[in-house]
mmCIF file of C-alpha atoms in Angstrom:
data_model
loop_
_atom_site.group_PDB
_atom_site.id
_atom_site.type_symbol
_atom_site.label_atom_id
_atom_site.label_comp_id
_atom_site.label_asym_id
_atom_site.label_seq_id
_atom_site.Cartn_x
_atom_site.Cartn_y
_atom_site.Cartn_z
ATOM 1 C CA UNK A 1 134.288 141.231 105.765
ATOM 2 C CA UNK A 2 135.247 139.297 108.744
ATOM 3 C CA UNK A 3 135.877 135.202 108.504
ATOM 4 C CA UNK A 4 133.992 133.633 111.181
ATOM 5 C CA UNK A 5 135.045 130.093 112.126
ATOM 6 C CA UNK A 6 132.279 127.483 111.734
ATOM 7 C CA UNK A 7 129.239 128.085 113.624
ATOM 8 C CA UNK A 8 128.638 124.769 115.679
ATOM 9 C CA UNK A 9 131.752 122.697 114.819
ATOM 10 C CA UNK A 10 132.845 121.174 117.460
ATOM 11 C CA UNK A 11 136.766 122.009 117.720
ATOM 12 C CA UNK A 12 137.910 119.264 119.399
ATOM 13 C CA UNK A 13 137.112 116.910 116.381
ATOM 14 C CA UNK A 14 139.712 114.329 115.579
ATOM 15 C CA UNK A 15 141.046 114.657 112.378
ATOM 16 C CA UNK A 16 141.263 111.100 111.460
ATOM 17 C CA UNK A 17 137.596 110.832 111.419
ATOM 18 C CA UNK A 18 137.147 113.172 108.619
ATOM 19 C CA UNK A 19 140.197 111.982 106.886
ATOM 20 C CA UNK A 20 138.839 108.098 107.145
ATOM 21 C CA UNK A 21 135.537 110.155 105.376
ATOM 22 C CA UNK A 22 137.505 111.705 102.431
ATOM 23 C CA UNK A 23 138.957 108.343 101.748
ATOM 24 C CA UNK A 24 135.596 107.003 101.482
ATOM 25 C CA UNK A 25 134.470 109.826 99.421
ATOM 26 C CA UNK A 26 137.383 109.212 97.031
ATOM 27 C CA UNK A 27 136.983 105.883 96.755
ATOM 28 C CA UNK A 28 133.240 105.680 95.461
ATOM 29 C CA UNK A 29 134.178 108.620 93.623
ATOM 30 C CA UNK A 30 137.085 106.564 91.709
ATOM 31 C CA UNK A 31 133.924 103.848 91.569
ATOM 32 C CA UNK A 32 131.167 105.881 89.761
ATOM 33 C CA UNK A 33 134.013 107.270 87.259
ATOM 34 C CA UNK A 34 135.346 103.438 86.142
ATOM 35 C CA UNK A 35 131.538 102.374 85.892
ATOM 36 C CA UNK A 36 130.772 105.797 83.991
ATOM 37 C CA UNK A 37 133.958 105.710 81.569
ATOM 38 C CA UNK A 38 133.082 102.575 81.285
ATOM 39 C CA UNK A 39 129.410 102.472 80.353
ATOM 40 C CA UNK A 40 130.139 105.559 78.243
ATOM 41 C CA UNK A 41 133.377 103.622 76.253
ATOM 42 C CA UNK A 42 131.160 100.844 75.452
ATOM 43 C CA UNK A 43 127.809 102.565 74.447
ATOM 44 C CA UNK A 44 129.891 103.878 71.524
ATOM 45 C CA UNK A 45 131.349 101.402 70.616
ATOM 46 C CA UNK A 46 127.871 99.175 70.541
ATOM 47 C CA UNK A 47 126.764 101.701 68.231
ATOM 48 C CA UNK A 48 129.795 101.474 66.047
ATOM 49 C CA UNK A 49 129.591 97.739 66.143
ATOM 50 C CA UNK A 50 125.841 97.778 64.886
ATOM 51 C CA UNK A 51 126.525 99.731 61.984
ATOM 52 C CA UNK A 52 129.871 98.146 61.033
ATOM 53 C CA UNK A 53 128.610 95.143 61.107
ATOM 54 C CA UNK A 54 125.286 95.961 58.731
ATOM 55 C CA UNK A 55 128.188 98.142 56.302
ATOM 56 C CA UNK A 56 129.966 95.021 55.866
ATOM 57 C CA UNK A 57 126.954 92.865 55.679
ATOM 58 C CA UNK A 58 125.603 94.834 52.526
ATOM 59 C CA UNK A 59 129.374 95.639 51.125
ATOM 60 C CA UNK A 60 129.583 91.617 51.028
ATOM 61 C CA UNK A 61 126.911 91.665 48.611
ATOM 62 C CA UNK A 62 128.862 93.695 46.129
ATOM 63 C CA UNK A 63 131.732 91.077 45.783
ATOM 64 C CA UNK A 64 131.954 88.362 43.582
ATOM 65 C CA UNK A 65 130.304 84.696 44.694
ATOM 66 C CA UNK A 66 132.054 81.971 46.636
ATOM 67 C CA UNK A 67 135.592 83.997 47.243
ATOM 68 C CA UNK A 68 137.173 84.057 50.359
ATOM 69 C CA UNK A 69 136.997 88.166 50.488
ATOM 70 C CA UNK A 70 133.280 88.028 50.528
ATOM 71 C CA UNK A 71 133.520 84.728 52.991
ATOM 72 C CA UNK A 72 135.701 86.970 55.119
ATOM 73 C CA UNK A 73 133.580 90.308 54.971
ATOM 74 C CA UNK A 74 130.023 88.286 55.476
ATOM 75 C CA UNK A 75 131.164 86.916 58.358
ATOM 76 C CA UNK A 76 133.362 89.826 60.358
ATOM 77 C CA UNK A 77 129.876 91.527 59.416
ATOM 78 C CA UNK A 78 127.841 88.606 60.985
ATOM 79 C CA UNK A 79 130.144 88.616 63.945
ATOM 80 C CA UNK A 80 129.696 92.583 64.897
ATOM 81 C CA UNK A 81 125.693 92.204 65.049
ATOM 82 C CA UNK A 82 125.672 89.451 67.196
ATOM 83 C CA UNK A 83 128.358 91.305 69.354
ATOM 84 C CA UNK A 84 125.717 94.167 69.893
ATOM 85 C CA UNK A 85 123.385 92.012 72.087
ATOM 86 C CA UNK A 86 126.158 91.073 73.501
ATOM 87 C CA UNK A 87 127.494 94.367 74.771
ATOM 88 C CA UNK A 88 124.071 95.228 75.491
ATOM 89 C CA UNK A 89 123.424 92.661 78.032
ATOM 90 C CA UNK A 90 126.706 92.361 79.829
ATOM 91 C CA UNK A 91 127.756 95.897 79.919
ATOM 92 C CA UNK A 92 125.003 98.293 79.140
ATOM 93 C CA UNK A 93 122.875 96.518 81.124
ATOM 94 C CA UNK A 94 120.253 98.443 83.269
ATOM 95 C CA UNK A 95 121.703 96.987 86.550
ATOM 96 C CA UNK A 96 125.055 98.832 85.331
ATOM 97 C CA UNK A 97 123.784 101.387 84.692
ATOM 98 C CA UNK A 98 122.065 101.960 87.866
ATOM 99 C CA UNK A 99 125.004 100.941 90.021
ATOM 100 C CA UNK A 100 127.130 103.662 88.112
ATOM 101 C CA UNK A 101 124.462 106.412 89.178
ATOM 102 C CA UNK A 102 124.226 105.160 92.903
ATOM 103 C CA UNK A 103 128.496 104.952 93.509
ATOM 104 C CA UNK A 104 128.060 108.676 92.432
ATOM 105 C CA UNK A 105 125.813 109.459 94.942
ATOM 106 C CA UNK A 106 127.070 107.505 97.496
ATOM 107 C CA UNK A 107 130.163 109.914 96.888
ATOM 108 C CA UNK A 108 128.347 113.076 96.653
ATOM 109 C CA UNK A 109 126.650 111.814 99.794
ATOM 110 C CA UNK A 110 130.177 111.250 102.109
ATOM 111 C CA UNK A 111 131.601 114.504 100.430
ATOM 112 C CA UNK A 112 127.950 116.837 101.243
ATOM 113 C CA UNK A 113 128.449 115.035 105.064
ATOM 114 C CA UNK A 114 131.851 115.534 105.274
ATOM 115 C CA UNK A 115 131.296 119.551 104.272
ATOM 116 C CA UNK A 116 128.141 119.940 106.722
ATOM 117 C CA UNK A 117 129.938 118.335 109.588
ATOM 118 C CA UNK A 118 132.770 120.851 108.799
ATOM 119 C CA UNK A 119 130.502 123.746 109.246
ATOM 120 C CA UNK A 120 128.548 122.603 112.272
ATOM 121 C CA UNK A 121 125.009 121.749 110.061
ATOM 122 C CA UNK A 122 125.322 117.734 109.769
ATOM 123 C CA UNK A 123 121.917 116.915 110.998
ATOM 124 C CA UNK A 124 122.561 114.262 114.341
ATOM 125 C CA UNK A 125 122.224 110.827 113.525
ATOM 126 C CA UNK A 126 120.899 108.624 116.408
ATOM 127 C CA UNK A 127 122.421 105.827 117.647
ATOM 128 C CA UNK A 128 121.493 102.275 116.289
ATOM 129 C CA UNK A 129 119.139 101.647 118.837
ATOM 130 C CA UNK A 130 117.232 104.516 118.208
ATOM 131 C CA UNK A 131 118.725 106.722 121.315
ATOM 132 C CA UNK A 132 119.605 110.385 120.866
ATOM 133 C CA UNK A 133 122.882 110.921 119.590
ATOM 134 C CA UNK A 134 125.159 111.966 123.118
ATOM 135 C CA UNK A 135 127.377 114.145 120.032
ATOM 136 C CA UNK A 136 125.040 116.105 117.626
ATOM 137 C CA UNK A 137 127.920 117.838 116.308
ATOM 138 C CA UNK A 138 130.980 116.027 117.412
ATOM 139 C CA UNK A 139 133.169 113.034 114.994
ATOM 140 C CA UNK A 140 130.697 110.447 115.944
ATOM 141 C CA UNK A 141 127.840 111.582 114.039
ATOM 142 C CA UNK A 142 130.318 112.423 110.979
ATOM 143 C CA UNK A 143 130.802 108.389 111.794
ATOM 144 C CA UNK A 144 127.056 107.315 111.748
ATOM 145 C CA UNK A 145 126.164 109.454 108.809
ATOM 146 C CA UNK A 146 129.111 107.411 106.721
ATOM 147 C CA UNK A 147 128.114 104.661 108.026
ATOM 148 C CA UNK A 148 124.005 104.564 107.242
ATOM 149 C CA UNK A 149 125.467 105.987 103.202
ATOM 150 C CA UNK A 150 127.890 102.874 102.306
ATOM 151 C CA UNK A 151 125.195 100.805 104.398
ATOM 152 C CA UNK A 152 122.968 101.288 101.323
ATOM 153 C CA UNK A 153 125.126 100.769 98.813
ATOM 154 C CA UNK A 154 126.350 97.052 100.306
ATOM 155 C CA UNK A 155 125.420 95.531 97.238
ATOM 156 C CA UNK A 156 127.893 97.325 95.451
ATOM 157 C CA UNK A 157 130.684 96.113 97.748
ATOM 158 C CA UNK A 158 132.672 94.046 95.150
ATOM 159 C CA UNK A 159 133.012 97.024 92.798
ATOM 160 C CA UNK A 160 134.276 99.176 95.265
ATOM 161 C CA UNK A 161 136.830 96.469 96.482
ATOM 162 C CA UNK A 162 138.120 95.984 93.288
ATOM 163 C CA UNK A 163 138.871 99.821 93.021
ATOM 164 C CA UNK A 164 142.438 100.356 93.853
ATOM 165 C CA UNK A 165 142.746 103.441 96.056
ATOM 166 C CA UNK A 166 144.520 106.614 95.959
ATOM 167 C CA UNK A 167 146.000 108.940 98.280
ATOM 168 C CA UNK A 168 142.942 111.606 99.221
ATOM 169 C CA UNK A 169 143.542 114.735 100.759
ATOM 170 C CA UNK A 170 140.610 117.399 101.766
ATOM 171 C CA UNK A 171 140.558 119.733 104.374
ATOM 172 C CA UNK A 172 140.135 119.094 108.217
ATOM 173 C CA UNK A 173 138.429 122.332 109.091
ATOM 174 C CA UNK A 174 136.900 124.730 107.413
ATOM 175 C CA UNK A 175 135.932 128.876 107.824
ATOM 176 C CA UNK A 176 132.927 130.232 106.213
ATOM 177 C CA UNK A 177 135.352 132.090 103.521
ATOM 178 C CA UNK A 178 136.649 128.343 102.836
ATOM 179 C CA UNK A 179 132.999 126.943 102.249
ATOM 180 C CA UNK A 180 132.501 129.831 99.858
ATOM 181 C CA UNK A 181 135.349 129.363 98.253
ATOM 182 C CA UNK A 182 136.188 125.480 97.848
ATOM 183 C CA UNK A 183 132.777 124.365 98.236
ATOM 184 C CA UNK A 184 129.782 126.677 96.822
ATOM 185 C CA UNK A 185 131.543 128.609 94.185
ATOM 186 C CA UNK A 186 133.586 125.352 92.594
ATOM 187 C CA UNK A 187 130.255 123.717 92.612
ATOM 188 C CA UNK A 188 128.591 126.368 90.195
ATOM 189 C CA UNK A 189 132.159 126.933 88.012
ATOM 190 C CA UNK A 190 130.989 123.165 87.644
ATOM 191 C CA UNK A 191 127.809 122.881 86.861
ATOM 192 C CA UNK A 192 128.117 125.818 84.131
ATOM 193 C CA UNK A 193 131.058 124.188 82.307
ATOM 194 C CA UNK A 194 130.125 120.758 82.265
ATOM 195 C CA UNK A 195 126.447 121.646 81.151
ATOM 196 C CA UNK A 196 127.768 123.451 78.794
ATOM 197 C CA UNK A 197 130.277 120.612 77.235
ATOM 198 C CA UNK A 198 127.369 118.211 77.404
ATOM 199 C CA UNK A 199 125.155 120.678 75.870
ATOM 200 C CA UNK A 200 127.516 121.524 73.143
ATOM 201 C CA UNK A 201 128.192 117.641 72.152
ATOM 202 C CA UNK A 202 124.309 117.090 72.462
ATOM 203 C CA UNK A 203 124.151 119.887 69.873
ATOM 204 C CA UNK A 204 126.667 118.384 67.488
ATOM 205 C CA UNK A 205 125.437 114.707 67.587
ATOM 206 C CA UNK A 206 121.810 116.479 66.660
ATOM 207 C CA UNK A 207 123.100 118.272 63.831
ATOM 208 C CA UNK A 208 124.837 114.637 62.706
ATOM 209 C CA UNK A 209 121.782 113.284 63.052
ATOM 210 C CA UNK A 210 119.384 115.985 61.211
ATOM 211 C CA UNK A 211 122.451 115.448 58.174
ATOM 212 C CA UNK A 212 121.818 111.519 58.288
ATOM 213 C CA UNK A 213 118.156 112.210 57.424
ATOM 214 C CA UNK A 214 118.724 114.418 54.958
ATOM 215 C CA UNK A 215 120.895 112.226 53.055
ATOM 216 C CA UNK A 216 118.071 109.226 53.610
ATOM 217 C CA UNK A 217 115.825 111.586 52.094
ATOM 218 C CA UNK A 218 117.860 112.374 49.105
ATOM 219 C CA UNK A 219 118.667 109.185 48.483
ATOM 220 C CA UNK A 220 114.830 107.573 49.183
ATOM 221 C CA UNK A 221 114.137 110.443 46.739
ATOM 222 C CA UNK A 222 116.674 108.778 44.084
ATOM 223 C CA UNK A 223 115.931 105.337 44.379
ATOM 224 C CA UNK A 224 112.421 106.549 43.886
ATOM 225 C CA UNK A 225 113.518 108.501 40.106
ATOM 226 C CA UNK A 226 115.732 105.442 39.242
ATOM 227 C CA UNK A 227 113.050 102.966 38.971
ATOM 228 C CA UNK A 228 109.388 102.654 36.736
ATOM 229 C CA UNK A 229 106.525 103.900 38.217
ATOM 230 C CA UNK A 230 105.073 100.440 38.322
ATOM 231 C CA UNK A 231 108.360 98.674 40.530
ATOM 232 C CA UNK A 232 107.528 96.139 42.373
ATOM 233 C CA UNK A 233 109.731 95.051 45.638
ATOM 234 C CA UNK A 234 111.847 92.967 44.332
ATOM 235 C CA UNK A 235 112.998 95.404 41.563
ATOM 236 C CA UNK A 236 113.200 98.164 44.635
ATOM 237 C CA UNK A 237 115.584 95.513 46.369
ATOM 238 C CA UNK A 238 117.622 95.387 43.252
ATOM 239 C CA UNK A 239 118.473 98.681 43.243
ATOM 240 C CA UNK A 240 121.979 99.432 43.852
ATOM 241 C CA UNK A 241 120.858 102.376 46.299
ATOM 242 C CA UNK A 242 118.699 100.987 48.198
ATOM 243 C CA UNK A 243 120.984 98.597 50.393
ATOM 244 C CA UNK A 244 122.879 101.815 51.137
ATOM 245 C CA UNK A 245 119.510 103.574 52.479
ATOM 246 C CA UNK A 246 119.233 100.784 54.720
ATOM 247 C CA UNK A 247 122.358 101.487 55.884
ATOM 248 C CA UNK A 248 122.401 105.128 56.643
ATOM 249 C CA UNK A 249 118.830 104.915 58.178
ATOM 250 C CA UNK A 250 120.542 101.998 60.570
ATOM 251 C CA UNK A 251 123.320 104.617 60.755
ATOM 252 C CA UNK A 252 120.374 107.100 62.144
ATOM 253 C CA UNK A 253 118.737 104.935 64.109
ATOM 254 C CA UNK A 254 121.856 103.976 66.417
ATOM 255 C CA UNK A 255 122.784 107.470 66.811
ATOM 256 C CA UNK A 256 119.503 108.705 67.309
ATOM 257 C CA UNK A 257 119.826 105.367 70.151
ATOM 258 C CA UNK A 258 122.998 107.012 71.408
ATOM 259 C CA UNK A 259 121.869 110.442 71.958
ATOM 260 C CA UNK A 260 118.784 109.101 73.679
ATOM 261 C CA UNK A 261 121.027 106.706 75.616
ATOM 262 C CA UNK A 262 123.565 109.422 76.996
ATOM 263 C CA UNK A 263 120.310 112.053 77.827
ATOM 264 C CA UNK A 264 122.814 114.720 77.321
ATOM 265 C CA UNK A 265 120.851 117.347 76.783
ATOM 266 C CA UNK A 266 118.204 117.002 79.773
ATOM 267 C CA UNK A 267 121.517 116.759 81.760
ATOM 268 C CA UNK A 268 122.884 119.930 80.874
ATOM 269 C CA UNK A 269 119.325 121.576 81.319
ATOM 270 C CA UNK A 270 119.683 120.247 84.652
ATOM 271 C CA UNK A 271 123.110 121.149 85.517
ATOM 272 C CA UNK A 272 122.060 124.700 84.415
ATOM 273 C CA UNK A 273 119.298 124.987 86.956
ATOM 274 C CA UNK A 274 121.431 123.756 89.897
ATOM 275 C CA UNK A 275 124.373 126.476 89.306
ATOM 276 C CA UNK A 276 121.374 128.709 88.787
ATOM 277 C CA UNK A 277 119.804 127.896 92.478
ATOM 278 C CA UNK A 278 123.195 128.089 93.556
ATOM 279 C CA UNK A 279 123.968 131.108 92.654
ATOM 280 C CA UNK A 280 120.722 132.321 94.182
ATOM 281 C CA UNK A 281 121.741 130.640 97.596
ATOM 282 C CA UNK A 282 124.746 132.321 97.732
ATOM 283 C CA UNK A 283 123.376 136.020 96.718
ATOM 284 C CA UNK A 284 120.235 135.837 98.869
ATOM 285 C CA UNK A 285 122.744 135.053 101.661
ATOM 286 C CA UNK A 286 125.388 138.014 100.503
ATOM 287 C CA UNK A 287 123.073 140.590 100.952
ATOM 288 C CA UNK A 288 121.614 139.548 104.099
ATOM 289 C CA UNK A 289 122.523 141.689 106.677
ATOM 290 C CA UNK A 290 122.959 139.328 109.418
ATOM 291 C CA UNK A 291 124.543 136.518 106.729
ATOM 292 C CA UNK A 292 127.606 136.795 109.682
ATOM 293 C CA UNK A 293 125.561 135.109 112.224
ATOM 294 C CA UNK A 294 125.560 131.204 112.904
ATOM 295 C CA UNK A 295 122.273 130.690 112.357
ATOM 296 C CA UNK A 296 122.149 131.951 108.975
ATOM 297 C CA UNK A 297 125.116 130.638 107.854
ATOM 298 C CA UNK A 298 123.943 127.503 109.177
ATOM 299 C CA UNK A 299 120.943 128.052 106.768
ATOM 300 C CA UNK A 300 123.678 128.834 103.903
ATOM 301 C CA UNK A 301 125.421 125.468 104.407
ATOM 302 C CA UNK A 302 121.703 123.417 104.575
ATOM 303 C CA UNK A 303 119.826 125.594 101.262
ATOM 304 C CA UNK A 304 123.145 124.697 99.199
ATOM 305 C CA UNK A 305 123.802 121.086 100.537
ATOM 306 C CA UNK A 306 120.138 120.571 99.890
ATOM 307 C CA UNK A 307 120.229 121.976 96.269
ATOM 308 C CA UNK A 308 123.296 119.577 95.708
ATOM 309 C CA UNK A 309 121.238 116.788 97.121
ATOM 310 C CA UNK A 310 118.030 117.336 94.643
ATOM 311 C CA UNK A 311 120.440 117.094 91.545
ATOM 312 C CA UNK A 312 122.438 114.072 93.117
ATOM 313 C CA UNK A 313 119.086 112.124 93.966
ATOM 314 C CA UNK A 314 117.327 113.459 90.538
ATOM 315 C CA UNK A 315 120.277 111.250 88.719
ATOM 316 C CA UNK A 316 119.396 108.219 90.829
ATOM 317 C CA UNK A 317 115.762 108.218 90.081
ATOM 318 C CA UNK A 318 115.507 109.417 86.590
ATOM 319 C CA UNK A 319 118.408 106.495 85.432
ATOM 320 C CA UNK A 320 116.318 104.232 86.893
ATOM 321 C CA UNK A 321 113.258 105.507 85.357
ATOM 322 C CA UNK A 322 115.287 105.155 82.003
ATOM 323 C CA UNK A 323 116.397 101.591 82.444
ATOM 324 C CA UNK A 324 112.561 100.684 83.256
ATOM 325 C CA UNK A 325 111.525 102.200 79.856
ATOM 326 C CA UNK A 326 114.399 100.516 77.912
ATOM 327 C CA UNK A 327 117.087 103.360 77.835
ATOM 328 C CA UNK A 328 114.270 105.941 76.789
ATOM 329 C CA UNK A 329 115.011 109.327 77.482
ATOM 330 C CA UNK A 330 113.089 110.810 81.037
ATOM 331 C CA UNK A 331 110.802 113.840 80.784
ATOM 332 C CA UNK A 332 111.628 116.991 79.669
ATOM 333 C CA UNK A 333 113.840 118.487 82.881
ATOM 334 C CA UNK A 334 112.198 120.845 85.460
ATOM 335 C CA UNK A 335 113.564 123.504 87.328
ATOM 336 C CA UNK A 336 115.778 122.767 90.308
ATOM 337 C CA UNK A 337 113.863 122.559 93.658
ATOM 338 C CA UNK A 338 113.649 125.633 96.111
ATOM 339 C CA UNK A 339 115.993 124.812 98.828
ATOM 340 C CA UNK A 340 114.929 122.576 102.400
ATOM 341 C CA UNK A 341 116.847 121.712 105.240
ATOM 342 C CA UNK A 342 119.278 119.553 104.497
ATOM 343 C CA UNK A 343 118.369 115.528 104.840
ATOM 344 C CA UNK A 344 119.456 113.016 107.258
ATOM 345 C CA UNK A 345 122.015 110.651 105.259
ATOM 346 C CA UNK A 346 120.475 107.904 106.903
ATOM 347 C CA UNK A 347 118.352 108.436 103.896
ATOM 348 C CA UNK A 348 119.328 109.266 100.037
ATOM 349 C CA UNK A 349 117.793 112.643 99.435
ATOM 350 C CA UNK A 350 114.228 112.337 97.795
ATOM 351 C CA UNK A 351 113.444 115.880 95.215
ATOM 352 C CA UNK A 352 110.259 116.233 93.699
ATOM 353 C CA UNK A 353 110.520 114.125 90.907
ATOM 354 C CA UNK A 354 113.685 116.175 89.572
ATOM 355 C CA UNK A 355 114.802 114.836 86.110
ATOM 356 C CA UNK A 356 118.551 113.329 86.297
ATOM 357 C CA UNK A 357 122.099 115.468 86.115
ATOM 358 C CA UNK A 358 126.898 113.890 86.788
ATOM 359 C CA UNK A 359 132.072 113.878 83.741
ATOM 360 C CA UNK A 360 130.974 111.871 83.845
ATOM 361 C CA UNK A 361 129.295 112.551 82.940
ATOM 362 C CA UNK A 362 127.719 110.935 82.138
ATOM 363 C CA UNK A 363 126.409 112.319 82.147
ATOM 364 C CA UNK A 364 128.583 111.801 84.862
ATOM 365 C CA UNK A 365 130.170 111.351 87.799
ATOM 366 C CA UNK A 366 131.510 114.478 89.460
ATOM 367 C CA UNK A 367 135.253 114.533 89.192
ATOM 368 C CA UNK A 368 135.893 116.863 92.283
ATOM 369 C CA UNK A 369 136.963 115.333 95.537
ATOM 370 C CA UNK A 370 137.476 118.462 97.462
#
């Protein structure tokens, strides 16, 4: 099959402009993946702190009175509760949280401009005072489109300026074959394998969870056998068991917290319907039999951008949605949206109420810069 160049690129394009772009891609990309390692590092360990801390609260009743062991246990206990609140507040917080999930679309943003503007289908911009753009498919609207993106992510200025940078490379021009290639079919190799690792570890935390009840039950079941019918609650206090059901239903609760927290598994149901709209993009344009011709490439390049931009967006809003209710887990996720033209980046892409997605996750980020 022949290779046609892009459709309404405009060859004379200087390749500094899309260069000064793939820094600026890289950049919030290296942003979104501190903030999500980050967020991620520290949810853990918040979780691991709680129930520490309650372990060696109760496992300081055990020792003997007035010794400095029990001094020494009551109080590192003491000390990893409060730290929880702690960690919660600073950085867990719901402002963090959000600010991870808009650096990652501000990157997905640059890179979806940079890869339309490649291909001749980055809608034109107009000029600041409203004029027509004079270049709808030249380097200055690649310019404007950047521009209008890390214009709405000013707020987040300090983060990204605190964000050594790296050397960046990505690709100056682009054929069809390329786009294919480094763009559409990377994208679903993506999707599948990370919704599958966050699928799998979703999986695995439930089955740790499901254990942790069973072993409340069992031992509810034996505190229950170990003590006279007519107990009352200070006797059920007393009983040696019964400090340690506290602790494995605290044990539950925090993972139970953490699962809800990281929304794995909505994630991976989401990353499974974008590869799966994707993939229908691509084979709805490989058996057309005029896919050679610009204009339906051009309508190749828009359906997948704008696929890419529903899951990008759908993490923005349903975070956000999630740090409103308190880190509760967003609805149940809905298939990926049928395919539009793509948006102007003068605005963050707006799907139908899509539930969220990115290494990383984390979800998170996307790692990709290319």
């Amino acid at each position: 099959m022949p290779v046609p160049a892009s459709p309404l690129a405009d060859p004379d394009d200087p390749g500094q402009v899309v260069s000064s772009a793939w820094a600026d891609h890289a950049l919030w990309l290296d942003v979104a993946t501190r903030l999500g390692d980050s967020i991620r590092l520290w949810r853990a360990r918040a979780a691991l702190a709680g129930v520490a801390g309650l372990f060696l609260s109760l496992l300081a009743t055990t020792l003997a009175a007035d010794t400095p062991g029990r001094r020494l246990v009551a109080t590192l206990g003491v000390l990893l509760l409060a730290l929880v609140p702690v960690l919660q507040q600073r950085l867990l917080s719901a402002d963090r949280v959000l600010a991870w999930t808009r650096a990652r679309s501000v990157s997905e943003q640059l890179k979806s401009a940079i890869y339309r503007h490649l291909m001749g289908a980055l809608p034109a911009a107009p000029l600041d005072d409203g004029s027509p753009a004079p270049d709808a498919t030249g380097p200055g609207n690649l310019v404007r489109h950047c521009r209008a993106i890390k214009r709405d992510a000013a707020d987040l200025a300090l983060l990204a300026a605190t964000t050594p940078p790296h050397a960046t490379t990505g690709k100056l021009r682009l054929t069809l074959d390329e786009y294919l290639t480094d763009r559409l079919d990377d994208q679903i190799a993506w999707y599948r394998r990370k919704g599958l690792t966050l699928g799998n570890e979703a999986q695995r935390l439930q089955r740790i969870e499901f254990a942790l009840g069973l072993l409340a039950v069992v031992l509810s079941a034996l505190v229950g056998n170990l003590l006279p019918a007519a107990a009352t609650p200070a006797v059920l206090e007393s009983s040696p068991l019964a400090p340690w059901l506290a602790l494995i239903a605290s044990a539950t609760a925090a993972l139970t917290s953490h699962i809800a927290g990281t929304r794995n598994l909505e994630v991976a149901a989401k990353y499974f319907a974008t590869q799966d709209m994707l993939r229908t993009v691509r084979d709805e344009w490989s058996v057309d039999p005029d896919r050679d011709a610009p204009a339906r490439v051009l309508r190749l390049v828009q359906d997948a951008e704008a696929v890419m931009a529903a899951e990008h967006g759908g993490w923005v809003n349903g975070w956000a949605r999630a740090a409103q209710q308190g880190g509760a887990a967003a609805p149940s996720p809905a298939p990926a949206p049928a395919p539009e033209p793509a948006p102007s980046a003068t605005t963050p892409p707006e799907p139908a109420d899509p539930p969220p997605a990115m290494d990383d996750g984390a979800p998170e980020p996307r790692p990709s810069a290319g």
